[in-house]
Amino acid sequence: MNHIKKNVLVKEVLHMGEMASGAALTVPVYRFKGQGAGPGVYIQANMHGAEVQGNAVIYQLLELLQGLDLQGDITLVPYANPVGCNHKNGEYTLGRFDPITGVNWNRMYHFNEQQIPDFVRQYQTSSPEVIEQAFRELLLADIADKLEHNIFGLTTGQRIAYQLQKMAHKADLVLDLHTGPISSKHLYCPEYALDSARYFDIPHTIVIPNVFDGAMDEATFCPWWTLQQAFSARGRELDFAKESFTVELGSQEQIDLDVAYQDALGILSYLQHKGVIAGADFTPQAMTRYACYLKDYKAFYAPMGGMVDYLAPFGEPLSAGEPIARILRMDNYGDGDALHYLSLDRPVIPILHFASASVNQGTELYKVFSEYFQL
Amino acid sequence: MNHIKKNVLVKEVLHMGEMASGAALTVPVYRFKGQGAGPGVYIQANMHGAEVQGNAVIYQLLELLQGLDLQGDITLVPYANPVGCNHKNGEYTLGRFDPITGVNWNRMYHFNEQQIPDFVRQYQTSSPEVIEQAFRELLLADIADKLEHNIFGLTTGQRIAYQLQKMAHKADLVLDLHTGPISSKHLYCPEYALDSARYFDIPHTIVIPNVFDGAMDEATFCPWWTLQQAFSARGRELDFAKESFTVELGSQEQIDLDVAYQDALGILSYLQHKGVIAGADFTPQAMTRYACYLKDYKAFYAPMGGMVDYLAPFGEPLSAGEPIARILRMDNYGDGDALHYLSLDRPVIPILHFASASVNQGTELYKVFSEYFQL
Amino acid sequence: MNHIKKNVLVKEVLHMGEMASGAALTVPVYRFKGQGAGPGVYIQANMHGAEVQGNAVIYQLLELLQGLDLQGDITLVPYANPVGCNHKNGEYTLGRFDPITGVNWNRMYHFNEQQIPDFVRQYQTSSPEVIEQAFRELLLADIADKLEHNIFGLTTGQRIAYQLQKMAHKADLVLDLHTGPISSKHLYCPEYALDSARYFDIPHTIVIPNVFDGAMDEATFCPWWTLQQAFSARGRELDFAKESFTVELGSQEQIDLDVAYQDALGILSYLQHKGVIAGADFTPQAMTRYACYLKDYKAFYAPMGGMVDYLAPFGEPLSAGEPIARILRMDNYGDGDALHYLSLDRPVIPILHFASASVNQGTELYKVFSEYFQL
Amino acid sequence: MNHIKKNVLVKEVLHMGEMASGAALTVPVYRFKGQGAGPGVYIQANMHGAEVQGNAVIYQLLELLQGLDLQGDITLVPYANPVGCNHKNGEYTLGRFDPITGVNWNRMYHFNEQQIPDFVRQYQTSSPEVIEQAFRELLLADIADKLEHNIFGLTTGQRIAYQLQKMAHKADLVLDLHTGPISSKHLYCPEYALDSARYFDIPHTIVIPNVFDGAMDEATFCPWWTLQQAFSARGRELDFAKESFTVELGSQEQIDLDVAYQDALGILSYLQHKGVIAGADFTPQAMTRYACYLKDYKAFYAPMGGMVDYLAPFGEPLSAGEPIARILRMDNYGDGDALHYLSLDRPVIPILHFASASVNQGTELYKVFSEYFQL
């Protein structure tokens, strides 16, 4: 680690809302100012409460970035969700949704597609630079408008999401650090940016289309993709070089600072590739990289209730008919089948599985690549 | 109560899934066979775990229906959601969503709009009776197809919802009995059936459009409405007289059998109006009935965290500027404002409020009719 | 309300611990300095997360106390439990226990009875004033010792409880403001202080013995009661005039500032009686006051699972055999008993009932006075 | 595995209570009849909802026991707690306590010490056989009395616990299969039975005193230990050879049938040692076995909130001052210490740690043997 600190780290504490007792919901924000020649970067972690490893990766990135030649500005936000972060149910951290409403914390970002036709008409003949700046301002104004007090207000999760999104819209490259439940490392990557997936040290990539479903990555790349398509429909090809990824760092409920250091190197490899870092030699690890379209990234739901012995290892192709798990049903011992082997009728790559052995009929057991290809 | 039992009640126990221990999830189903001259009816209750009053209403309906002249078949399903029904967190019943995934139990029904164009082409010139029967069979086949075992399976909530929907599709009139958190009685009514809202003893009606968002009422009326519109677009006006309502019976976490008797009378008034019951004289109560379009049924989110003294009574117009609630913030006492009065800038009718005094910034405080009219 | 502020209110913010994100757990503390002629008072509220009405009572007390002649010091602590206060599970606030461990937040206070024999030997012949001061210092030193960092540490709840107890030990009169689930107003009162129960505007009093079970009231009166008994066993009768009450203000999950004003008047009536307030005329309301020994304050557990229509009103004697509740069991309709009436075999006064209609077999349905008497 | 089934397995389904919907809480019970020459055995698993591996061990025991020479009767009960087993909060199973009351499911068993003096007086001169039989009957009658309907009833957890205890009291040897959160294998063993600990394949033993705190093991050995001590106090030494163990099989939320097979062999080694199994050669594995008195089995509470990188491996002595964990505090990065190393001031053996990286100040971080010795 280079301990010469070349870059000044600026820290800010953002107010994201308040709890019933009046306790402030705050989030620390760290910023490096780059030399202006590279794209801006926004990295956040821990939007889902149990997905904590990204905080350790941001720790290692902060340590490493202080000694590097930064061409672009970088903003890093650990503990992005101050409600989820501290919300316990039993020993575990409630992971994925607002405990009051059930809404997934990562489905509350904003994108108003209907603004684009007017915008394209207005800027039809403008220069790419003017278009880029004007569109970014439009996105920021739209979010600011949502956040401003209006008579009916907005939800707890929207207030958090919109404030994060405001920062993310100012960057060109966005990394949202998540984890799976019990999981291999994998990456959600927009289809047009698939080439960049090779620069992360992550062996599995889910290729996602231009469909907005409320997540941070979509909320930051869908507007630009849609804009480019709208111009393209009018015969003008533009490329604003915006990229957003959801980076799934492995399993939830775990912090490992040594693994986080490796994860940080992989991210630096990508940032160097994009010109954010100069004069360094971060290179992606050699590995077999598999990819799969989102429509082929399948959830396999438990066909029965029971207690699961998860058998299939992550990341390796599993042949059709090979057991992926076996389910114990002690209530059937003696007068039924106490042990059930499950398999799929086609080859898959298991990517993650449920966090607990106990599943109801219909619990999401595994997520798998069903039609995969090598990158 | 008429204690002469004219009608035979048939009871069935439906298997809806199983838990980790293998425990079966079952639901009791009660059926009356009508004399065939009236429409079929499906009534369910308690899809949301905490919303239990509908079970008591079904109890009173079962008591009353046994002595009436039934023209149509009636199916009644209390405890419709055997997971939610028994799911405690602290003293309360987890109300609205699957505790594992956060998905609202009443957003998992199915409607595949894309089948309709083909169907309309095929049955363009058929008689209404043939169309009705064929379309009903299409809906049932579609649900059966979803329920059948496929390699990737379906979620716990879908398995429950689809089994309920299969029963509901066989009926012409569907009543899904819910409650609000702390709430007045109100009714979700499709726009075309607004006239029927007058026959319930419910003073507030939300008028809903032909948009499918996963709820039971929508899942049963949207297909027929969409079908009628598709025929209408081809110049043929059809009316299959299907109606579905979400009936909000008041507040959750409460059973009151006496109130349930009154609620049952209101439902019988509607059923008599539709010809399900003959030779009886159930008449709707005289009352001022307000209605509001769904787009004007507004959630008012807490503009601050704090502890709420809910002030505005339900069901009565509240003038612009009148306090709807006051929020206590003891942390501000002495060096800030400990008491905040909240009001809206337009007249509204408060319909329900949050179930707890403790709210975070962004918690849904009230739901109100913002642009209302009398029925 | 007297708006002339005679007394200076001093506010302090206490640090009680920190969450996983580092967020500080803080509690506001309000203090009035009295003129020295009366006993010191400590009042806290909201140790159980859902029991919020005490915060509103403290609000009204702060408003009222500013205009009164205070003879003793008064410390008031709303939001006493900064974890419980903000902990949501679904719409409700997790009421009674640490969500990680299940330990009741009001069972973590400290009393080390074993220090007393030595103390009594040491101060056998001291003056009451010397004994009182030395014993208070012993209690404070004991708590400070527990709070000090030791190698194995202490639990989240102990850290909160001990810091509150440190403040309470400095006072002579302690009021811990709670609520029941759905509940009448009632008071936990140490047996020796039963006379004081007449000065609150609370119709039901539970008389408690000198047994320490971890609660705030016990933690502050048991030491002194035990000390007095130890002296008494040696033939010396002492009375340090310490009193502690758990004041149950009604139902949880509710804030009502108007009711809180009435509750505050009842507390002022007690404080005036004890000489904390001079020159005022707060008098207890005339009412029938019932009392019952703790051993006769019975929990009635649901003899079956089902959905409960709670019938018995609070606070009035219910004859043996009179229905206290009826339980709906829709699964039994048609082939069993769908409605079960419950009663007890002796007269009781129902004091509170469970917060939800849905109960498992064995859920605490009601709490009742079984052998009661008038005060 | 010996597939010749020498023994008949009898299965029974026990009704343990019912939920709000009326759904029955049932538990499967498996029984082998022995040849009468050896002690009776009772084995249960999964009293804590998340601690599922014992079910897999019972599966392997059932497979193995069918082919062995059984001298004593054996009763095996998987899924012992039908509420906890199926109770989800987010993805995880609520582990340790009744979600309504917070009471630990394994603290609700019963022992009434006060019956013993009378019993001893009555049977002072009886033969050991008569004493044993009469005392067992006393224990069974006491539990039956508790379970019988009485006007005020009993809690959900008591109803389950007492029914299990009724079966356990009929056996001589009791094994209660649990797991830790993230944990090594360890054993709770009554002090007098320490010699038996060598026959399990478990490297860590906690030696427990004759103190009843509500757990199954205590509820079954404390009565006999207390009885023997009472006779001993009267000069009569008796040994009824009752042994009860809580067997902690590793980590919760996991099923591994292969590991379960190994765990089953260790249990058979113990059962053979006690004469339950004849003509077999199950021998304990050679391993270093550490033990520690319960008073020296220390919980180490997090001295600060944060996200924990657990460093110390289980089962090996850790020197004083060696880091046991490091805590990440990203909120302190840049203007404080973001990384804190924790250590203890004495040598310990870490046995288990908390299930999540996210801890509040005061969360139980590790449990460790502080004063340990080799068996």
PDB file of C-alpha atoms in Angstrom, chain C residues 40-180:
ATOM      1  CA  GLY C  40     -35.971  14.720  44.694  1.00  0.00           C
ATOM      2  CA  VAL C  41     -37.954  13.227  41.836  1.00  0.00           C
ATOM      3  CA  TYR C  42     -37.009  11.144  38.824  1.00  0.00           C
ATOM      4  CA  ILE C  43     -39.546  10.518  36.037  1.00  0.00           C
ATOM      5  CA  GLN C  44     -38.837   8.566  32.865  1.00  0.00           C
ATOM      6  CA  ALA C  45     -40.932   7.356  29.948  1.00  0.00           C
ATOM      7  CA  ASN C  46     -40.873   5.007  26.957  1.00  0.00           C
ATOM      8  CA  MET C  47     -38.498   2.306  28.236  1.00  0.00           C
ATOM      9  CA  HIS C  48     -40.644  -0.069  26.178  1.00  0.00           C
ATOM     10  CA  GLY C  49     -40.639   1.117  22.595  1.00  0.00           C
ATOM     11  CA  ALA C  50     -44.377   1.113  21.966  1.00  0.00           C
ATOM     12  CA  GLU C  51     -45.317   2.743  25.273  1.00  0.00           C
ATOM     13  CA  VAL C  52     -45.169   6.339  24.130  1.00  0.00           C
ATOM     14  CA  GLN C  53     -47.861   8.176  26.048  1.00  0.00           C
ATOM     15  CA  GLY C  54     -45.446   8.919  28.907  1.00  0.00           C
ATOM     16  CA  ASN C  55     -43.528  11.202  26.573  1.00  0.00           C
ATOM     17  CA  ALA C  56     -46.648  13.307  26.155  1.00  0.00           C
ATOM     18  CA  VAL C  57     -47.142  13.304  29.925  1.00  0.00           C
ATOM     19  CA  ILE C  58     -43.573  14.546  30.364  1.00  0.00           C
ATOM     20  CA  TYR C  59     -44.339  17.255  27.799  1.00  0.00           C
ATOM     21  CA  GLN C  60     -47.300  18.412  29.867  1.00  0.00           C
ATOM     22  CA  LEU C  61     -45.328  18.124  33.112  1.00  0.00           C
ATOM     23  CA  LEU C  62     -42.544  20.293  31.678  1.00  0.00           C
ATOM     24  CA  GLU C  63     -45.124  22.898  30.649  1.00  0.00           C
ATOM     25  CA  LEU C  64     -46.770  22.850  34.084  1.00  0.00           C
ATOM     26  CA  LEU C  65     -43.703  22.548  36.305  1.00  0.00           C
ATOM     27  CA  GLN C  66     -42.151  25.707  34.915  1.00  0.00           C
ATOM     28  CA  GLY C  67     -44.794  27.762  36.694  1.00  0.00           C
ATOM     29  CA  LEU C  68     -44.861  25.976  40.068  1.00  0.00           C
ATOM     30  CA  ASP C  69     -43.044  26.364  43.397  1.00  0.00           C
ATOM     31  CA  LEU C  70     -40.625  23.454  43.336  1.00  0.00           C
ATOM     32  CA  GLN C  71     -39.245  22.347  46.683  1.00  0.00           C
ATOM     33  CA  GLY C  72     -37.340  19.321  45.337  1.00  0.00           C
ATOM     34  CA  ASP C  73     -35.221  18.724  42.254  1.00  0.00           C
ATOM     35  CA  ILE C  74     -36.993  17.031  39.367  1.00  0.00           C
ATOM     36  CA  THR C  75     -35.363  15.096  36.520  1.00  0.00           C
ATOM     37  CA  LEU C  76     -37.487  14.052  33.533  1.00  0.00           C
ATOM     38  CA  VAL C  77     -36.342  11.639  30.824  1.00  0.00           C
ATOM     39  CA  PRO C  78     -38.562  11.008  27.788  1.00  0.00           C
ATOM     40  CA  TYR C  79     -37.498   8.506  25.101  1.00  0.00           C
ATOM     41  CA  ALA C  80     -35.575   6.613  27.816  1.00  0.00           C
ATOM     42  CA  ASN C  81     -34.778   3.703  25.509  1.00  0.00           C
ATOM     43  CA  PRO C  82     -33.287   4.983  22.268  1.00  0.00           C
ATOM     44  CA  VAL C  83     -33.158   1.511  20.701  1.00  0.00           C
ATOM     45  CA  GLY C  84     -36.730   0.436  21.451  1.00  0.00           C
ATOM     46  CA  CYS C  85     -38.142   3.836  20.607  1.00  0.00           C
ATOM     47  CA  ASN C  86     -37.195   3.548  16.936  1.00  0.00           C
ATOM     48  CA  HIS C  87     -37.513  -0.185  16.383  1.00  0.00           C
ATOM     49  CA  LYS C  88     -40.229  -1.065  13.880  1.00  0.00           C
ATOM     50  CA  ASN C  89     -41.436  -4.507  12.834  1.00  0.00           C
ATOM     51  CA  GLY C  90     -44.129  -3.918  10.305  1.00  0.00           C
ATOM     52  CA  GLU C  91     -46.117  -0.847  11.281  1.00  0.00           C
ATOM     53  CA  TYR C  92     -45.778  -1.320  15.009  1.00  0.00           C
ATOM     54  CA  THR C  93     -42.954  -0.537  17.388  1.00  0.00           C
ATOM     55  CA  LEU C  94     -41.311  -3.592  18.886  1.00  0.00           C
ATOM     56  CA  GLY C  95     -42.490  -3.166  22.396  1.00  0.00           C
ATOM     57  CA  ARG C  96     -40.982  -5.060  25.136  1.00  0.00           C
ATOM     58  CA  PHE C  97     -37.617  -6.657  24.440  1.00  0.00           C
ATOM     59  CA  ASP C  98     -34.224  -6.357  22.801  1.00  0.00           C
ATOM     60  CA  PRO C  99     -34.893  -7.677  19.290  1.00  0.00           C
ATOM     61  CA  ILE C 100     -31.556  -9.493  19.284  1.00  0.00           C
ATOM     62  CA  THR C 101     -31.786 -11.284  22.617  1.00  0.00           C
ATOM     63  CA  GLY C 102     -35.441 -11.233  23.629  1.00  0.00           C
ATOM     64  CA  VAL C 103     -34.607  -9.779  27.035  1.00  0.00           C
ATOM     65  CA  ASN C 104     -37.291  -7.419  28.369  1.00  0.00           C
ATOM     66  CA  TRP C 105     -35.830  -3.887  28.428  1.00  0.00           C
ATOM     67  CA  ASN C 106     -37.361  -3.394  31.887  1.00  0.00           C
ATOM     68  CA  ARG C 107     -35.643  -6.419  33.423  1.00  0.00           C
ATOM     69  CA  MET C 108     -32.057  -5.233  33.120  1.00  0.00           C
ATOM     70  CA  TYR C 109     -31.675  -2.921  36.096  1.00  0.00           C
ATOM     71  CA  HIS C 110     -29.319  -3.838  38.898  1.00  0.00           C
ATOM     72  CA  PHE C 111     -29.578  -4.591  42.602  1.00  0.00           C
ATOM     73  CA  ASN C 112     -26.926  -6.424  44.556  1.00  0.00           C
ATOM     74  CA  GLU C 113     -28.646  -7.478  47.773  1.00  0.00           C
ATOM     75  CA  GLN C 114     -25.477  -9.035  49.096  1.00  0.00           C
ATOM     76  CA  GLN C 115     -23.929  -5.675  49.919  1.00  0.00           C
ATOM     77  CA  ILE C 116     -26.518  -4.921  52.560  1.00  0.00           C
ATOM     78  CA  PRO C 117     -25.433  -7.086  55.547  1.00  0.00           C
ATOM     79  CA  ASP C 118     -21.941  -5.564  55.522  1.00  0.00           C
ATOM     80  CA  PHE C 119     -23.346  -2.079  55.124  1.00  0.00           C
ATOM     81  CA  VAL C 120     -25.704  -2.520  58.073  1.00  0.00           C
ATOM     82  CA  ARG C 121     -22.900  -3.809  60.257  1.00  0.00           C
ATOM     83  CA  GLN C 122     -20.773  -0.826  59.310  1.00  0.00           C
ATOM     84  CA  TYR C 123     -23.475   1.827  59.832  1.00  0.00           C
ATOM     85  CA  GLN C 124     -25.298   0.139  62.695  1.00  0.00           C
ATOM     86  CA  THR C 125     -25.183   3.168  64.944  1.00  0.00           C
ATOM     87  CA  SER C 126     -24.946   6.001  62.437  1.00  0.00           C
ATOM     88  CA  SER C 127     -27.570   8.695  62.172  1.00  0.00           C
ATOM     89  CA  PRO C 128     -30.331   8.242  59.616  1.00  0.00           C
ATOM     90  CA  GLU C 129     -28.850  11.124  57.585  1.00  0.00           C
ATOM     91  CA  VAL C 130     -25.422   9.506  57.479  1.00  0.00           C
ATOM     92  CA  ILE C 131     -26.930   6.121  56.622  1.00  0.00           C
ATOM     93  CA  GLU C 132     -29.043   7.594  53.846  1.00  0.00           C
ATOM     94  CA  GLN C 133     -26.148   9.418  52.261  1.00  0.00           C
ATOM     95  CA  ALA C 134     -23.723   6.503  52.605  1.00  0.00           C
ATOM     96  CA  PHE C 135     -26.208   4.023  51.201  1.00  0.00           C
ATOM     97  CA  ARG C 136     -27.049   6.241  48.235  1.00  0.00           C
ATOM     98  CA  GLU C 137     -23.312   6.535  47.561  1.00  0.00           C
ATOM     99  CA  LEU C 138     -22.991   2.769  47.768  1.00  0.00           C
ATOM    100  CA  LEU C 139     -25.784   2.296  45.208  1.00  0.00           C
ATOM    101  CA  LEU C 140     -24.238   4.867  42.891  1.00  0.00           C
ATOM    102  CA  ALA C 141     -20.763   3.383  43.226  1.00  0.00           C
ATOM    103  CA  ASP C 142     -22.121  -0.068  42.511  1.00  0.00           C
ATOM    104  CA  ILE C 143     -23.800   1.119  39.308  1.00  0.00           C
ATOM    105  CA  ALA C 144     -20.736   3.105  38.268  1.00  0.00           C
ATOM    106  CA  ASP C 145     -18.671  -0.013  38.752  1.00  0.00           C
ATOM    107  CA  LYS C 146     -21.009  -1.996  36.506  1.00  0.00           C
ATOM    108  CA  LEU C 147     -20.886   0.699  33.832  1.00  0.00           C
ATOM    109  CA  GLU C 148     -17.123   1.094  33.844  1.00  0.00           C
ATOM    110  CA  HIS C 149     -15.338  -0.713  31.090  1.00  0.00           C
ATOM    111  CA  ASN C 150     -14.429  -4.227  32.133  1.00  0.00           C
ATOM    112  CA  ILE C 151     -12.855  -6.830  29.920  1.00  0.00           C
ATOM    113  CA  PHE C 152     -16.059  -8.778  29.173  1.00  0.00           C
ATOM    114  CA  GLY C 153     -18.365  -5.777  28.930  1.00  0.00           C
ATOM    115  CA  LEU C 154     -22.109  -5.452  29.383  1.00  0.00           C
ATOM    116  CA  THR C 155     -25.186  -5.793  27.198  1.00  0.00           C
ATOM    117  CA  THR C 156     -26.854  -3.028  25.191  1.00  0.00           C
ATOM    118  CA  GLY C 157     -29.818  -3.046  27.543  1.00  0.00           C
ATOM    119  CA  GLN C 158     -27.720  -3.002  30.699  1.00  0.00           C
ATOM    120  CA  ARG C 159     -25.767  -0.003  29.417  1.00  0.00           C
ATOM    121  CA  ILE C 160     -29.016   1.889  28.920  1.00  0.00           C
ATOM    122  CA  ALA C 161     -30.641   0.681  32.158  1.00  0.00           C
ATOM    123  CA  TYR C 162     -27.635   1.435  34.356  1.00  0.00           C
ATOM    124  CA  GLN C 163     -27.308   4.975  33.046  1.00  0.00           C
ATOM    125  CA  LEU C 164     -30.967   5.614  33.792  1.00  0.00           C
ATOM    126  CA  GLN C 165     -30.672   3.963  37.187  1.00  0.00           C
ATOM    127  CA  LYS C 166     -27.736   6.218  38.060  1.00  0.00           C
ATOM    128  CA  MET C 167     -30.046   9.209  37.684  1.00  0.00           C
ATOM    129  CA  ALA C 168     -32.916   7.508  39.496  1.00  0.00           C
ATOM    130  CA  HIS C 169     -30.773   6.614  42.526  1.00  0.00           C
ATOM    131  CA  LYS C 170     -30.147  10.312  43.088  1.00  0.00           C
ATOM    132  CA  ALA C 171     -33.869  10.899  43.572  1.00  0.00           C
ATOM    133  CA  ASP C 172     -36.213   9.947  46.425  1.00  0.00           C
ATOM    134  CA  LEU C 173     -39.330   9.417  44.345  1.00  0.00           C
ATOM    135  CA  VAL C 174     -39.222   7.515  41.077  1.00  0.00           C
ATOM    136  CA  LEU C 175     -41.981   7.300  38.466  1.00  0.00           C
ATOM    137  CA  ASP C 176     -41.458   4.979  35.505  1.00  0.00           C
ATOM    138  CA  LEU C 177     -44.140   5.785  32.907  1.00  0.00           C
ATOM    139  CA  HIS C 178     -45.317   2.760  30.934  1.00  0.00           C
ATOM    140  CA  THR C 179     -48.507   1.611  29.259  1.00  0.00           C
ATOM    141  CA  GLY C 180     -50.194  -1.745  28.851  1.00  0.00           C
TER     142      GLY C 180
END
